[in-house]
PDB file of C-alpha atoms and ligand atoms in Angstrom:
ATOM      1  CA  UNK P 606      95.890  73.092   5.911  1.00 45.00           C
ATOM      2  CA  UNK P 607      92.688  71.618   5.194  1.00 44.00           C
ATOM      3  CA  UNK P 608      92.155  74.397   2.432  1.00 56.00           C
ATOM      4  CA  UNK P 609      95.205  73.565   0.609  1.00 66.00           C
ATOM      5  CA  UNK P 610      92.927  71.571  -2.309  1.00 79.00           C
ATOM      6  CA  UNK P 611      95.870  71.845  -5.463  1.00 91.00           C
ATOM      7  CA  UNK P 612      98.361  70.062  -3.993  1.00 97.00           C
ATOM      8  CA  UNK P 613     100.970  68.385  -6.521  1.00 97.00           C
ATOM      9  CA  UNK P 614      98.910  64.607  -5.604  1.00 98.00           C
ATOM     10  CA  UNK P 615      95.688  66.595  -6.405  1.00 97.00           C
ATOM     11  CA  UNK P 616      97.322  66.745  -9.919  1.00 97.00           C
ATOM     12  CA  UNK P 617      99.027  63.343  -9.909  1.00 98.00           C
ATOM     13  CA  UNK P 618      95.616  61.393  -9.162  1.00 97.00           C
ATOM     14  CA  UNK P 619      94.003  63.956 -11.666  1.00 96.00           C
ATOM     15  CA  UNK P 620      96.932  62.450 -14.324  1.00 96.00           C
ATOM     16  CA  UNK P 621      98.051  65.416 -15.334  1.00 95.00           C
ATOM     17  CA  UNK P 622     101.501  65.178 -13.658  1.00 96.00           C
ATOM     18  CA  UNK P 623     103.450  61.875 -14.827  1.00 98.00           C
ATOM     19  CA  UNK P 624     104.101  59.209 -11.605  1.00 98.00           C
ATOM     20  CA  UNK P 625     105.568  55.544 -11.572  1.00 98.00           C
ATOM     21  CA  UNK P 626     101.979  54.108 -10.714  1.00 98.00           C
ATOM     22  CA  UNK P 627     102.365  51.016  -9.191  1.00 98.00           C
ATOM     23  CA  UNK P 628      98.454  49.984  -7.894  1.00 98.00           C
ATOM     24  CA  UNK P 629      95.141  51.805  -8.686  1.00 98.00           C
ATOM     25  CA  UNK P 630      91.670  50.954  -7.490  1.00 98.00           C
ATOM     26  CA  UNK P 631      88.771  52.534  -6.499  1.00 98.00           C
ATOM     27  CA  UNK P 632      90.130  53.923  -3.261  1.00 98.00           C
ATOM     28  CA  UNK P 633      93.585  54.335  -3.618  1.00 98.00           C
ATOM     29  CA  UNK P 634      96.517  55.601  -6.100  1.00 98.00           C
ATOM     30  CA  UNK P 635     100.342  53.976  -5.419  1.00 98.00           C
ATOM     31  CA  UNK P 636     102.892  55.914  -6.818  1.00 98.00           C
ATOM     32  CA  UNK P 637     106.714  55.647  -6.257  1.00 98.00           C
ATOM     33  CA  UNK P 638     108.261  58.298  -4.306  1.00 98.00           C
ATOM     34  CA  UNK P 639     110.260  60.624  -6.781  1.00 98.00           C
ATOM     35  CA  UNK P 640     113.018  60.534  -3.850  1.00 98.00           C
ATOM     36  CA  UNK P 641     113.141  57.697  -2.602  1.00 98.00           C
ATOM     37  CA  UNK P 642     114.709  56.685   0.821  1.00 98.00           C
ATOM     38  CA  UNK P 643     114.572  53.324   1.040  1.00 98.00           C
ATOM     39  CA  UNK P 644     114.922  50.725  -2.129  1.00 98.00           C
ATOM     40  CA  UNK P 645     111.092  49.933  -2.125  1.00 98.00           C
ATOM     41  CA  UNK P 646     109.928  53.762  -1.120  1.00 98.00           C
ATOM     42  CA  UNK P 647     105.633  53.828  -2.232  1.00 98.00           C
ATOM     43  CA  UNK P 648     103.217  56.702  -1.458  1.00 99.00           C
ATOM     44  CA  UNK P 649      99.149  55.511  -0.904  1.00 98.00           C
ATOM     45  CA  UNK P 650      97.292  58.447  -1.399  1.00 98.00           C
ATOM     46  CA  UNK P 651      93.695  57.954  -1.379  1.00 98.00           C
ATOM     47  CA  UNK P 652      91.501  59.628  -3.697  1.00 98.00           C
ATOM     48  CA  UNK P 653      89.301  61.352  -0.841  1.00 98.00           C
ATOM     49  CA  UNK P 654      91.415  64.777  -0.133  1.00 97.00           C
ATOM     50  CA  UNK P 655      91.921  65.052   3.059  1.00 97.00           C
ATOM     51  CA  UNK P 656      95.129  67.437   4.243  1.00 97.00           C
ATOM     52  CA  UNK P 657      96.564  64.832   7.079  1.00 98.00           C
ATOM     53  CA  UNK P 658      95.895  62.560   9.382  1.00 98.00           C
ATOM     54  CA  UNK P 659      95.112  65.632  12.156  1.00 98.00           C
ATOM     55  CA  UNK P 660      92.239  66.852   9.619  1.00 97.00           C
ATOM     56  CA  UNK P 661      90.763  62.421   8.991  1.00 98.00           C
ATOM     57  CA  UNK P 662      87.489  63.404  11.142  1.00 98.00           C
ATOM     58  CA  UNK P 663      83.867  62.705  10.063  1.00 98.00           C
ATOM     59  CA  UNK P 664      83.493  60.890   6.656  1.00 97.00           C
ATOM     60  CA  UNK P 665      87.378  61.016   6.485  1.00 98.00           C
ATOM     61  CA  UNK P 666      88.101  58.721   9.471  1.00 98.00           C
ATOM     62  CA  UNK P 667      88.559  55.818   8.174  1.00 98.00           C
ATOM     63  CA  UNK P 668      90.967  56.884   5.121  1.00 98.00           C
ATOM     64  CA  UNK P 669      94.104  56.022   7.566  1.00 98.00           C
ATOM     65  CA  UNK P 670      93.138  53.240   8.543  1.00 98.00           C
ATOM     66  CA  UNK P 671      92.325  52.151   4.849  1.00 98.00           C
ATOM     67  CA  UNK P 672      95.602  52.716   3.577  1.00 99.00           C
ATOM     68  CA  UNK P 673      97.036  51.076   5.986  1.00 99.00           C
ATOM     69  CA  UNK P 674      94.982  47.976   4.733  1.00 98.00           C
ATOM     70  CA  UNK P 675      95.942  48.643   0.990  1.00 98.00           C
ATOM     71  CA  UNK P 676      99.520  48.674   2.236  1.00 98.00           C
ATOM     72  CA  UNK P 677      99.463  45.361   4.219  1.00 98.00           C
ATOM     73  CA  UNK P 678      97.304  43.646   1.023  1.00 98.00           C
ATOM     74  CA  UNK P 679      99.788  45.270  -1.599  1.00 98.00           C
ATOM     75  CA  UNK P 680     102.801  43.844   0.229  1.00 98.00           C
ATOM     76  CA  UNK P 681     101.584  40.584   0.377  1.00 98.00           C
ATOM     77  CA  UNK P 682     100.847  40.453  -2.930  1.00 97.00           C
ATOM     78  CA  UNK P 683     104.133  41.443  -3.613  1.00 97.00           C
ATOM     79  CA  UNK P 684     105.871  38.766  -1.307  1.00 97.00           C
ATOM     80  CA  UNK P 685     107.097  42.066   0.678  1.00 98.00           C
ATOM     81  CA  UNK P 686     107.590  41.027   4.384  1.00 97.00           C
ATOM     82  CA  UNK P 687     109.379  43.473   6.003  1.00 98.00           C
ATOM     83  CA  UNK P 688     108.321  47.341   5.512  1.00 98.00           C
ATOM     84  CA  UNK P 689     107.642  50.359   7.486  1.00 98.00           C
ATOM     85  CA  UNK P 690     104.775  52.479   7.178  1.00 98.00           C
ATOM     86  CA  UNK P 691     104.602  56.565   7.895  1.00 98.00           C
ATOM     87  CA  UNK P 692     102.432  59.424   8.419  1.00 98.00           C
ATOM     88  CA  UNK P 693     104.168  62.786   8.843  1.00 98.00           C
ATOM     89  CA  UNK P 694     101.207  64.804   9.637  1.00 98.00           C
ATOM     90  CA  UNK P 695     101.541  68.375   9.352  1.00 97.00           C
ATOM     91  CA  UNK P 696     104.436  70.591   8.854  1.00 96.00           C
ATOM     92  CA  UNK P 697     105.649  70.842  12.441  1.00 98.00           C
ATOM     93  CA  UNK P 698     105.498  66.961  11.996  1.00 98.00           C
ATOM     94  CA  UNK P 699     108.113  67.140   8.312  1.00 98.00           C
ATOM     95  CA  UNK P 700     104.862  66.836   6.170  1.00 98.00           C
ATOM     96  CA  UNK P 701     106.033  68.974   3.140  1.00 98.00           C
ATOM     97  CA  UNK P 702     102.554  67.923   0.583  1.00 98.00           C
ATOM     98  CA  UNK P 703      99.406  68.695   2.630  1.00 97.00           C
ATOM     99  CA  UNK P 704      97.394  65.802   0.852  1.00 98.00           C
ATOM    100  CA  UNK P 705      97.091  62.766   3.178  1.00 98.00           C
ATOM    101  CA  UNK P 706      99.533  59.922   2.447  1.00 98.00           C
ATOM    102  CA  UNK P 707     101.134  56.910   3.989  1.00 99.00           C
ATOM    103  CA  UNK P 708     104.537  56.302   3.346  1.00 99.00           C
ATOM    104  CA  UNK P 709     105.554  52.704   2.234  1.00 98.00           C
ATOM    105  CA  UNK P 710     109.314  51.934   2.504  1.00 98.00           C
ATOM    106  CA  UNK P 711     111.160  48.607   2.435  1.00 98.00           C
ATOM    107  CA  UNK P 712     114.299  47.389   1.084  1.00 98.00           C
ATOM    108  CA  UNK P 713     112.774  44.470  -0.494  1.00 98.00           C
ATOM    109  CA  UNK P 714     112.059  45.121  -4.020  1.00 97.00           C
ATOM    110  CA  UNK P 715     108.679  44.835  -5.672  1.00 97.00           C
ATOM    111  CA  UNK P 716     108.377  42.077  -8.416  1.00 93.00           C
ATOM    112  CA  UNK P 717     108.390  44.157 -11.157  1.00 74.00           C
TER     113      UNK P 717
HETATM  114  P1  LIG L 818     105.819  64.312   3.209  1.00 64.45           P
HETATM  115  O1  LIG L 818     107.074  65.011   3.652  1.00 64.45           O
HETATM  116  O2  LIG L 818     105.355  63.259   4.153  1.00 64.45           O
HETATM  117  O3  LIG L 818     104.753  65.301   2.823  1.00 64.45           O
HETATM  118  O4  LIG L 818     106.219  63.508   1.906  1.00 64.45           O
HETATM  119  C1  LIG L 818     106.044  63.987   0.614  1.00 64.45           C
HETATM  120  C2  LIG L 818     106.773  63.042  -0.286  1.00 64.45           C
HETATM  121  O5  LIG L 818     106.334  63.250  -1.617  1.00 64.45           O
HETATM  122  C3  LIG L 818     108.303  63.216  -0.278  1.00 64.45           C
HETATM  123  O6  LIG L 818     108.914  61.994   0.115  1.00 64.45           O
HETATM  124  C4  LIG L 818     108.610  63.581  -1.733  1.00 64.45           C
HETATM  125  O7  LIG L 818     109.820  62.992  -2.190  1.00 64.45           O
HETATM  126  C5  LIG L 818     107.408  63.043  -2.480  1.00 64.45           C
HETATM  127  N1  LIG L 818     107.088  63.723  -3.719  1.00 64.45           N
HETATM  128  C6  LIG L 818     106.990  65.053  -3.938  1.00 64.45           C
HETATM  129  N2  LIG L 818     106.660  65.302  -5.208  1.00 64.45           N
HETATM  130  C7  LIG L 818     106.519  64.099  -5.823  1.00 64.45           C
HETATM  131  C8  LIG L 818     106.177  63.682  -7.144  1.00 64.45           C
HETATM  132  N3  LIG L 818     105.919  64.558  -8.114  1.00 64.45           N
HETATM  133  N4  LIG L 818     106.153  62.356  -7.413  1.00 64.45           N
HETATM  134  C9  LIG L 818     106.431  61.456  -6.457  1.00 64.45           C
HETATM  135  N5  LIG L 818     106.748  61.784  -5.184  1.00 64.45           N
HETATM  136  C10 LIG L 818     106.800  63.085  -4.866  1.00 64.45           C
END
């Protein structure tokens, strides 16, 4: 998994596939989920590759923990109290894009 390096996020960070972008910075891109599960449904994908959470070792190890952080900041900027946060991590685990992201879902809606 840790080969798989063209991902469809690989091309969504790179801008050449369209997304709802919701928050960029230097670490991270936030994108809605094109199938959404929950009202509020938000991907953080940082812009380090990294396949999954099983393959965050070495200078990767703290890109979990990040997002994490860049999920609890965006939803309090958003007034967004009440939200759950998942990894799938690998396929036996229902990851389906090998490209390490953290599920945001809530069914508060975001300001805008
Ligand atoms: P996972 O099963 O954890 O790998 O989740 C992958 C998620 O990416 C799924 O919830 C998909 O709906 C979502 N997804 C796949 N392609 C796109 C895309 N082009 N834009 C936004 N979300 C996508």
């Amino acid at each position: 998994m840790g080969t798989m390096e063209n991902t469809i996020f690989h091309k969504i960070l790179a801008k050449e596939v369209p997304a709802d972008i919701v928050h960029e910075d230097d670490e991270v891109l936030v994108f809605k989920d094109i199938h959404p599960k929950t009202k509020t449904h938000l991907l953080f994908v940082p812009k380090q590759f990294v396949a999954s959470v099983a393959d965050a070792t070495g200078d990767a190890e703290h890109l979990p923990g990040m997002l994490i952080l860049k999920a609890q900041q965006f939803a309090k900027e958003q007034g967004i109290d009440g939200y759950k946060l998942l990894f799938n991590v690998g396929k036996n685990g229902g990851q389906e894009v090998p490209y390490l992201h953290l599920h945001f879902m809530s069914e508060q809606k975001l300001k805008n």
